[in-house]
């Protein structure tokens, strides 16, 4: 395949040709791609790789997001969602209420997955997490539970003076199936010291994931971009995920998260004043697909991209549309005007409108139903 739109830079065309042939792309070449403005050729190559790898089905899951607490000691500069322990708007949802939420979503939307993520709340004992898992498992035996990011697992282990492995084993026994990809932010400790100084370090995030994968708990991976990171940081992050995937093959999918600054300290301090452009969003999706040769699934996360750009991203290497979600909180808190849920008909139409085949999937990307 020849990339003829690249009029000025034959270096980019040459890298893309190698990528489409299936070669692993190096750090140096990855940086050249991330620095390139040749968005059409990047998209064409990523789309070709997507087609060769996973075909034309674009999947999504019927799911519910629950954020069990917003009280957080981490107080990340990137986050608009957290409250301090003294704040009157701080909350912790009771296990009964969580069960009620799941029951309702199950009855109304027939969800197959619950995604449970919170913040670093020192007042919550390990038994609370364990009981959420046990009660959901008992009441909804076939529901996939994707819960607690590597950041939360690390925090819970420390607070409980346990090892990561012990906590993961306890949670697995209680019913945990998968771990979400959040908390990765940018896997560069210098950037982390500015955007999330109190969170776990890059290697610690990777270590939680490696430990989980070795215990048979598969996970997603994310990257938060569009704040103070450079193109080099983005590429290094993606390559760290590729290296771990080489070792464990435990990542199910990659979810680039486009940063929404409003209401965050990064915004209040004038360090990040607006989200990245749509072109940058598409470039991140395309370069991720090109570099992550050992990931099957690249997600177009409509919550952060907005539904229409998320649809376009299906032509830039993405093959998954996340889920119905029911009620998203984290991006919503950061001033995103995007809707907080999607229905099956809407996702189906967006996917069909992109010329792809819509399908409902399980959490681990098995196709349940193709939507005609
Ligand atoms: O870890 C926080 C990010 C993540 C903002 O694994 C922000 O299936 C943008 O990880 N603007 C949580 N992003 C979301 C997440 C996720 C979502 C959907 C599916 C899965 C999965 C994982 O959101 C956080 C952080 O990286 N985030 N604040 C913000 N202002």
Tab-separated table of C-alpha atoms and ligand atoms in Angstrom:
chain	number	residue	atom	x	y	z
A	1	UNK	CA	0.000	0.000	0.000
A	2	UNK	CA	1.343	3.418	-0.978
A	3	UNK	CA	0.665	6.572	0.964
A	4	UNK	CA	0.476	9.241	-1.654
A	5	UNK	CA	-1.053	12.134	0.305
A	6	UNK	CA	2.248	12.710	2.058
A	7	UNK	CA	3.729	15.302	-0.240
A	8	UNK	CA	6.417	16.658	1.985
A	9	UNK	CA	7.664	13.858	4.146
A	10	UNK	CA	8.566	10.537	2.639
A	11	UNK	CA	9.834	9.398	6.059
A	12	UNK	CA	6.234	9.218	7.349
A	13	UNK	CA	5.003	7.318	4.270
A	14	UNK	CA	7.803	4.810	4.676
A	15	UNK	CA	6.990	4.206	8.369
A	16	UNK	CA	3.291	3.771	7.548
A	17	UNK	CA	4.038	1.267	4.816
A	18	UNK	CA	6.054	-0.812	7.282
A	19	UNK	CA	3.287	-0.555	9.893
A	20	UNK	CA	0.630	-1.788	7.465
A	21	UNK	CA	2.887	-4.742	6.582
A	22	UNK	CA	2.789	-5.663	10.295
A	23	UNK	CA	6.212	-4.451	11.437
A	24	UNK	CA	6.685	-3.285	15.028
A	25	UNK	CA	7.229	0.469	14.965
A	26	UNK	CA	10.114	1.854	17.050
A	27	UNK	CA	10.020	4.667	19.587
A	28	UNK	CA	11.778	7.036	17.185
A	29	UNK	CA	9.345	6.292	14.374
A	30	UNK	CA	6.405	6.495	16.766
A	31	UNK	CA	7.475	9.985	17.774
A	32	UNK	CA	7.787	10.977	14.111
A	33	UNK	CA	4.191	9.783	13.579
A	34	UNK	CA	2.891	11.612	16.664
A	35	UNK	CA	4.657	14.789	15.454
A	36	UNK	CA	3.264	14.467	11.939
A	37	UNK	CA	0.325	16.523	10.726
A	38	UNK	CA	-0.472	14.117	7.932
A	39	UNK	CA	-3.677	13.049	9.587
A	40	UNK	CA	-5.205	11.499	6.455
A	41	UNK	CA	-2.324	9.116	5.821
A	42	UNK	CA	-2.104	8.236	9.531
A	43	UNK	CA	-5.815	7.466	9.450
A	44	UNK	CA	-5.601	5.417	6.261
A	45	UNK	CA	-2.789	3.282	7.678
A	46	UNK	CA	-4.494	2.834	11.065
A	47	UNK	CA	-7.769	1.932	9.386
A	48	UNK	CA	-6.060	-0.668	7.224
A	49	UNK	CA	-4.355	-2.198	10.276
A	50	UNK	CA	-7.706	-2.245	12.133
A	51	UNK	CA	-9.376	-3.994	9.201
A	52	UNK	CA	-6.638	-6.620	8.912
A	53	UNK	CA	-6.676	-7.279	12.639
A	54	UNK	CA	-10.333	-7.201	13.674
A	55	UNK	CA	-12.466	-6.636	10.579
A	56	UNK	CA	-15.472	-4.355	10.247
A	57	UNK	CA	-17.408	-5.085	13.419
A	58	UNK	CA	-17.602	-2.195	15.882
A	59	UNK	CA	-18.663	-3.406	19.285
A	60	UNK	CA	-20.039	-1.952	22.470
A	61	UNK	CA	-21.220	-3.313	25.803
A	62	UNK	CA	-24.465	-2.794	27.726
A	63	UNK	CA	-23.121	-1.432	30.976
A	64	UNK	CA	-23.563	0.742	34.019
A	65	UNK	CA	-20.925	3.006	35.572
A	66	UNK	CA	-21.024	3.395	39.337
A	67	UNK	CA	-18.746	5.816	41.198
A	68	UNK	CA	-19.075	4.587	44.782
A	69	UNK	CA	-17.327	7.570	46.371
A	70	UNK	CA	-15.945	10.955	45.341
A	71	UNK	CA	-13.984	11.598	48.542
A	72	UNK	CA	-10.296	11.529	47.687
A	73	UNK	CA	-7.002	12.217	49.414
A	74	UNK	CA	-5.101	12.249	46.143
A	75	UNK	CA	-6.519	15.615	45.061
A	76	UNK	CA	-5.125	15.330	41.531
A	77	UNK	CA	-4.598	18.491	39.537
A	78	UNK	CA	-6.228	16.770	36.565
A	79	UNK	CA	-9.485	15.904	38.307
A	80	UNK	CA	-12.690	17.914	38.719
A	81	UNK	CA	-14.604	15.133	40.415
A	82	UNK	CA	-13.051	14.718	43.839
A	83	UNK	CA	-14.195	16.206	47.149
A	84	UNK	CA	-12.242	16.445	50.374
A	85	UNK	CA	-13.280	14.598	53.529
A	86	UNK	CA	-14.791	17.771	55.038
A	87	UNK	CA	-16.791	18.712	51.945
A	88	UNK	CA	-20.562	18.564	52.305
A	89	UNK	CA	-20.870	17.183	48.753
A	90	UNK	CA	-18.641	14.205	49.534
A	91	UNK	CA	-20.429	10.850	49.426
A	92	UNK	CA	-20.010	7.094	49.783
A	93	UNK	CA	-22.751	4.924	48.265
A	94	UNK	CA	-24.011	2.109	50.481
A	95	UNK	CA	-23.805	-1.464	49.247
A	96	UNK	CA	-27.613	-1.719	49.314
A	97	UNK	CA	-27.881	1.328	47.074
A	98	UNK	CA	-25.272	-0.111	44.686
A	99	UNK	CA	-27.298	-3.320	44.463
A	100	UNK	CA	-30.428	-1.312	43.793
A	101	UNK	CA	-28.675	0.601	40.983
A	102	UNK	CA	-27.458	-2.629	39.394
A	103	UNK	CA	-30.880	-4.248	39.722
A	104	UNK	CA	-32.572	-1.308	38.014
A	105	UNK	CA	-30.043	-1.227	35.136
A	106	UNK	CA	-30.401	-4.956	34.741
A	107	UNK	CA	-34.202	-4.757	34.543
A	108	UNK	CA	-34.397	-1.722	32.292
A	109	UNK	CA	-31.349	-2.122	30.033
A	110	UNK	CA	-30.309	-5.751	30.470
A	111	UNK	CA	-26.716	-4.756	31.264
A	112	UNK	CA	-24.016	-7.432	31.092
A	113	UNK	CA	-21.318	-5.373	32.832
A	114	UNK	CA	-20.983	-3.122	35.843
A	115	UNK	CA	-17.999	-0.747	35.883
A	116	UNK	CA	-17.225	0.378	39.437
A	117	UNK	CA	-14.657	3.080	40.059
A	118	UNK	CA	-14.210	5.549	42.887
A	119	UNK	CA	-11.496	7.598	44.489
A	120	UNK	CA	-8.962	7.217	47.279
A	121	UNK	CA	-11.103	7.425	50.396
A	122	UNK	CA	-9.136	6.472	53.542
A	123	UNK	CA	-12.295	5.907	55.569
A	124	UNK	CA	-13.430	2.922	53.543
A	125	UNK	CA	-12.267	-0.471	54.883
A	126	UNK	CA	-11.250	-3.288	52.560
A	127	UNK	CA	-14.399	-5.224	53.541
A	128	UNK	CA	-16.575	-2.594	51.825
A	129	UNK	CA	-14.958	-3.341	48.439
A	130	UNK	CA	-15.064	-7.043	49.087
A	131	UNK	CA	-18.733	-6.930	50.063
A	132	UNK	CA	-19.701	-4.927	46.974
A	133	UNK	CA	-18.160	-7.716	44.887
A	134	UNK	CA	-19.670	-10.541	46.947
A	135	UNK	CA	-23.173	-9.069	46.981
A	136	UNK	CA	-23.211	-8.316	43.249
A	137	UNK	CA	-21.845	-11.786	42.521
A	138	UNK	CA	-24.472	-13.409	44.767
A	139	UNK	CA	-27.392	-11.466	43.319
A	140	UNK	CA	-26.271	-11.338	39.678
A	141	UNK	CA	-24.100	-14.414	39.084
A	142	UNK	CA	-23.602	-13.850	35.362
A	143	UNK	CA	-22.885	-10.099	35.482
A	144	UNK	CA	-19.301	-9.134	34.566
A	145	UNK	CA	-17.760	-7.039	37.323
A	146	UNK	CA	-15.075	-4.631	36.105
A	147	UNK	CA	-14.017	-2.762	39.193
A	148	UNK	CA	-11.355	-0.714	40.993
A	149	UNK	CA	-8.509	0.812	38.999
A	150	UNK	CA	-4.858	-0.061	39.618
A	151	UNK	CA	-4.687	3.212	41.566
A	152	UNK	CA	-7.445	2.102	43.942
A	153	UNK	CA	-5.980	-1.400	44.309
A	154	UNK	CA	-2.591	0.098	45.206
A	155	UNK	CA	-4.208	2.455	47.746
A	156	UNK	CA	-6.367	-0.263	49.312
A	157	UNK	CA	-3.351	-2.574	49.628
A	158	UNK	CA	-1.280	0.118	51.349
A	159	UNK	CA	-4.081	1.139	53.685
A	160	UNK	CA	-4.667	-2.494	54.602
A	161	UNK	CA	-0.927	-3.248	54.922
A	162	UNK	CA	-1.369	-6.064	52.396
A	163	UNK	CA	0.433	-6.881	49.195
A	164	UNK	CA	-1.136	-6.068	45.822
A	165	UNK	CA	-1.370	-9.800	45.173
A	166	UNK	CA	-3.257	-10.451	48.430
A	167	UNK	CA	-5.830	-7.753	47.698
A	168	UNK	CA	-6.308	-8.920	44.130
A	169	UNK	CA	-6.720	-12.526	45.273
A	170	UNK	CA	-9.310	-11.486	47.870
A	171	UNK	CA	-11.199	-9.451	45.287
A	172	UNK	CA	-11.028	-12.219	42.711
A	173	UNK	CA	-12.429	-14.686	45.250
A	174	UNK	CA	-15.204	-12.204	46.033
A	175	UNK	CA	-16.245	-12.003	42.368
A	176	UNK	CA	-14.003	-9.511	40.565
A	177	UNK	CA	-13.655	-10.391	36.865
A	178	UNK	CA	-11.804	-7.466	35.282
A	179	UNK	CA	-9.949	-4.272	36.154
A	180	UNK	CA	-10.679	-0.990	34.365
A	181	UNK	CA	-7.800	0.880	32.741
A	182	UNK	CA	-8.041	4.147	34.673
A	183	UNK	CA	-5.401	5.899	36.736
A	184	UNK	CA	-2.649	5.387	34.179
A	185	UNK	CA	-2.725	9.066	33.203
A	186	UNK	CA	0.708	9.449	31.580
A	187	UNK	CA	3.297	6.862	32.548
A	188	UNK	CA	6.041	9.411	33.128
A	189	UNK	CA	6.868	10.310	36.720
A	190	UNK	CA	7.924	13.866	35.972
A	191	UNK	CA	4.567	14.638	34.363
A	192	UNK	CA	2.776	12.691	37.107
A	193	UNK	CA	4.472	14.863	39.739
A	194	UNK	CA	2.639	17.824	38.177
A	195	UNK	CA	-0.764	16.361	37.327
A	196	UNK	CA	-1.248	13.709	40.031
A	197	UNK	CA	1.612	14.043	42.561
A	198	UNK	CA	0.010	11.877	45.247
A	199	UNK	CA	-0.925	8.992	43.014
A	200	UNK	CA	1.065	5.814	42.476
A	201	UNK	CA	4.134	6.049	40.228
A	202	UNK	CA	4.282	4.729	36.651
A	203	UNK	CA	6.028	1.478	37.554
A	204	UNK	CA	3.606	0.894	40.412
A	205	UNK	CA	0.628	1.198	38.023
A	206	UNK	CA	2.293	-1.231	35.624
A	207	UNK	CA	3.108	-3.585	38.495
A	208	UNK	CA	-0.529	-3.755	39.668
A	209	UNK	CA	-1.553	-4.584	36.116
A	210	UNK	CA	1.141	-7.232	35.717
A	211	UNK	CA	0.162	-8.830	39.041
A	212	UNK	CA	-3.520	-8.846	38.054
A	213	UNK	CA	-2.809	-10.342	34.642
A	214	UNK	CA	-0.716	-13.098	36.226
A	215	UNK	CA	-3.687	-13.926	38.476
A	216	UNK	CA	-5.909	-14.207	35.400
A	217	UNK	CA	-7.626	-10.861	35.952
A	218	UNK	CA	-7.549	-9.118	32.596
A	219	UNK	CA	-7.783	-5.358	32.297
A	220	UNK	CA	-7.987	-2.393	29.999
A	221	UNK	CA	-5.359	0.301	29.674
A	222	UNK	CA	-5.923	4.039	29.314
A	223	UNK	CA	-3.860	7.122	28.532
A	224	UNK	CA	-4.937	10.600	29.558
A	225	UNK	CA	-3.669	13.056	26.935
A	226	UNK	CA	-4.161	16.721	26.147
A	227	UNK	CA	-2.783	18.316	29.308
A	228	UNK	CA	0.939	19.076	29.801
A	229	UNK	CA	2.404	15.966	28.202
A	230	UNK	CA	4.522	16.042	25.037
A	231	UNK	CA	4.184	13.840	21.971
A	232	UNK	CA	7.244	11.935	23.217
A	233	UNK	CA	5.478	11.251	26.535
A	234	UNK	CA	2.456	9.876	24.681
A	235	UNK	CA	4.590	7.531	22.611
A	236	UNK	CA	6.614	6.344	25.616
A	237	UNK	CA	3.362	5.639	27.464
A	238	UNK	CA	1.943	3.610	24.603
A	239	UNK	CA	5.196	1.655	24.274
A	240	UNK	CA	5.245	0.824	28.004
A	241	UNK	CA	1.802	-0.714	27.532
A	242	UNK	CA	2.997	-2.580	24.456
A	243	UNK	CA	5.962	-3.984	26.418
A	244	UNK	CA	3.756	-5.187	29.270
A	245	UNK	CA	1.302	-6.698	26.820
A	246	UNK	CA	4.229	-8.594	25.276
A	247	UNK	CA	4.870	-10.133	28.711
A	248	UNK	CA	1.319	-10.860	29.934
A	249	UNK	CA	-1.148	-10.525	27.061
A	250	UNK	CA	-3.531	-9.388	29.790
A	251	UNK	CA	-4.802	-6.141	28.268
A	252	UNK	CA	-8.166	-6.421	26.566
A	253	UNK	CA	-8.178	-3.002	24.999
A	254	UNK	CA	-6.682	0.470	24.922
A	255	UNK	CA	-8.755	3.564	25.701
A	256	UNK	CA	-7.231	6.957	24.925
A	257	UNK	CA	-8.871	9.549	27.228
A	258	UNK	CA	-9.033	13.110	25.953
A	259	UNK	CA	-8.500	15.536	28.829
A	260	UNK	CA	-11.290	17.953	29.755
A	261	UNK	CA	-9.780	20.744	31.821
A	262	UNK	CA	-12.739	22.762	33.165
A	263	UNK	CA	-13.026	22.700	36.940
A	264	UNK	CA	-9.611	21.078	37.412
A	265	UNK	CA	-6.649	22.734	39.112
A	266	UNK	CA	-4.731	22.556	35.839
A	267	UNK	CA	-7.442	24.820	34.405
A	268	UNK	CA	-7.790	27.051	37.462
A	269	UNK	CA	-4.031	27.683	37.443
A	270	UNK	CA	-4.130	28.516	33.718
A	271	UNK	CA	-1.892	25.562	32.793
A	272	UNK	CA	-4.444	23.911	30.466
A	273	UNK	CA	-7.208	26.142	29.188
A	274	UNK	CA	-8.973	24.030	26.570
A	275	UNK	CA	-9.338	20.456	25.367
A	276	UNK	CA	-7.180	19.327	22.433
A	277	UNK	CA	-8.483	19.710	18.869
A	278	UNK	CA	-10.405	16.984	17.089
A	279	UNK	CA	-7.411	16.465	14.817
A	280	UNK	CA	-5.204	15.705	17.814
A	281	UNK	CA	-7.832	13.265	19.144
A	282	UNK	CA	-7.880	11.430	15.811
A	283	UNK	CA	-4.091	11.386	15.638
A	284	UNK	CA	-3.819	9.797	19.090
A	285	UNK	CA	-6.287	7.074	18.075
A	286	UNK	CA	-4.453	6.430	14.794
A	287	UNK	CA	-0.940	6.348	16.274
A	288	UNK	CA	-2.155	4.098	19.111
A	289	UNK	CA	-3.524	1.606	16.611
A	290	UNK	CA	-0.280	1.749	14.615
A	291	UNK	CA	2.016	1.274	17.630
A	292	UNK	CA	-0.058	-1.238	19.584
A	293	UNK	CA	0.403	-4.171	17.263
A	294	UNK	CA	-0.303	-6.563	20.155
A	295	UNK	CA	-3.640	-5.007	21.165
A	296	UNK	CA	-6.781	-6.095	19.323
A	297	UNK	CA	-9.083	-3.393	20.562
A	298	UNK	CA	-8.744	0.371	20.403
A	299	UNK	CA	-11.672	2.213	21.881
A	300	UNK	CA	-13.344	5.349	20.648
A	301	UNK	CA	-14.633	6.601	24.004
A	302	UNK	CA	-17.647	8.676	23.003
A	303	UNK	CA	-17.967	10.243	26.457
A	304	UNK	CA	-14.729	12.169	26.087
A	305	UNK	CA	-14.643	12.571	22.306
A	306	UNK	CA	-18.310	13.433	21.884
A	307	UNK	CA	-20.486	11.061	19.888
A	308	UNK	CA	-19.869	12.551	16.431
A	309	UNK	CA	-16.066	12.681	16.666
A	310	UNK	CA	-16.139	9.202	18.209
A	311	UNK	CA	-17.916	8.068	15.047
A	312	UNK	CA	-15.196	9.606	12.836
A	313	UNK	CA	-12.540	7.895	14.985
A	314	UNK	CA	-13.886	4.581	13.675
A	315	UNK	CA	-12.057	5.520	10.450
A	316	UNK	CA	-8.834	6.223	12.347
A	317	UNK	CA	-8.172	2.804	13.807
A	318	UNK	CA	-10.818	2.375	16.516
A	319	UNK	CA	-13.039	-0.722	16.576
A	320	UNK	CA	-14.994	-0.280	19.798
A	321	UNK	CA	-17.481	2.271	21.075
A	322	UNK	CA	-17.352	1.551	24.831
A	323	UNK	CA	-20.894	1.173	26.155
A	324	UNK	CA	-24.262	2.561	27.112
A	325	UNK	CA	-22.871	3.657	30.527
A	326	UNK	CA	-26.175	4.989	31.967
A	327	UNK	CA	-24.652	7.889	33.894
A	328	UNK	CA	-21.075	9.096	33.448
A	329	UNK	CA	-19.729	11.383	36.210
A	330	UNK	CA	-16.000	12.041	35.799
A	331	UNK	CA	-15.941	13.891	32.474
A	332	UNK	CA	-19.280	15.469	33.298
A	333	UNK	CA	-17.698	17.094	36.351
A	334	UNK	CA	-15.019	18.585	34.082
A	335	UNK	CA	-17.494	20.671	32.132
A	336	UNK	CA	-18.033	18.287	29.266
A	337	UNK	CA	-21.291	19.131	27.530
A	338	UNK	CA	-21.476	15.596	26.146
A	339	UNK	CA	-24.377	13.400	27.124
A	340	UNK	CA	-23.868	10.991	29.989
A	341	UNK	CA	-25.461	7.904	28.484
A	342	UNK	CA	-26.227	6.350	25.130
A	343	UNK	CA	-28.892	3.914	24.042
A	344	UNK	CA	-28.460	0.902	21.823
A	345	UNK	CA	-30.318	2.438	18.904
A	346	UNK	CA	-28.133	5.533	18.986
A	347	UNK	CA	-24.843	3.626	19.120
A	348	UNK	CA	-26.078	1.278	16.401
A	349	UNK	CA	-26.924	4.215	14.127
A	350	UNK	CA	-23.587	5.947	14.731
A	351	UNK	CA	-21.709	2.750	13.885
A	352	UNK	CA	-23.836	1.988	10.836
A	353	UNK	CA	-23.450	5.604	9.722
A	354	UNK	CA	-19.687	5.032	9.719
A	355	UNK	CA	-20.152	2.073	7.377
A	356	UNK	CA	-19.389	-0.527	10.045
A	357	UNK	CA	-21.252	-3.481	11.514
A	358	UNK	CA	-22.625	-2.743	15.005
A	359	UNK	CA	-22.496	-5.506	17.587
A	360	UNK	CA	-23.100	-5.950	21.294
A	361	UNK	CA	-20.143	-7.532	23.089
A	362	UNK	CA	-19.166	-8.923	26.462
A	363	UNK	CA	-16.586	-7.160	28.637
A	364	UNK	CA	-13.877	-9.352	27.118
A	365	UNK	CA	-14.921	-8.506	23.582
A	366	UNK	CA	-16.842	-11.626	22.641
A	367	UNK	CA	-19.583	-10.766	20.192
A	368	UNK	CA	-23.026	-11.489	21.632
A	369	UNK	CA	-25.250	-10.088	18.932
A	370	UNK	CA	-24.787	-8.426	15.574
A	371	UNK	CA	-27.304	-5.614	15.149
A	372	UNK	CA	-28.905	-5.573	11.701
B	1	LIG	O1	-8.396	7.556	35.594
B	1	LIG	C1	-10.038	12.139	35.189
B	1	LIG	C2	-9.555	10.231	33.598
B	1	LIG	C3	-10.198	8.152	34.117
B	1	LIG	C4	-10.506	13.682	33.778
B	1	LIG	O2	-11.365	0.505	31.559
B	1	LIG	C5	-10.264	12.521	33.090
B	1	LIG	O3	-13.217	0.110	30.512
B	1	LIG	C6	-10.657	13.578	31.113
B	1	LIG	O4	-10.474	5.102	33.191
B	1	LIG	N1	-10.874	14.755	31.730
B	1	LIG	C7	-11.418	7.326	34.498
B	1	LIG	N2	-10.349	12.451	31.769
B	1	LIG	C8	-12.128	6.776	33.279
B	1	LIG	C9	-11.572	5.462	32.858
B	1	LIG	C10	-12.384	4.541	32.037
B	1	LIG	C11	-13.504	5.002	31.393
B	1	LIG	C12	-14.263	4.106	30.630
B	1	LIG	C13	-13.906	2.789	30.527
B	1	LIG	C14	-12.778	2.328	31.191
B	1	LIG	C15	-12.420	0.890	31.095
B	1	LIG	C16	-11.994	3.210	31.938
B	1	LIG	O5	-10.627	9.371	33.601
B	1	LIG	C17	-9.261	8.551	35.199
B	1	LIG	C18	-8.509	9.664	34.523
B	1	LIG	O6	-7.470	9.173	33.728
B	1	LIG	N3	-9.971	11.588	33.984
B	1	LIG	N4	-10.384	13.430	35.087
B	1	LIG	C19	-10.807	14.849	33.055
B	1	LIG	N5	-10.978	16.013	33.671
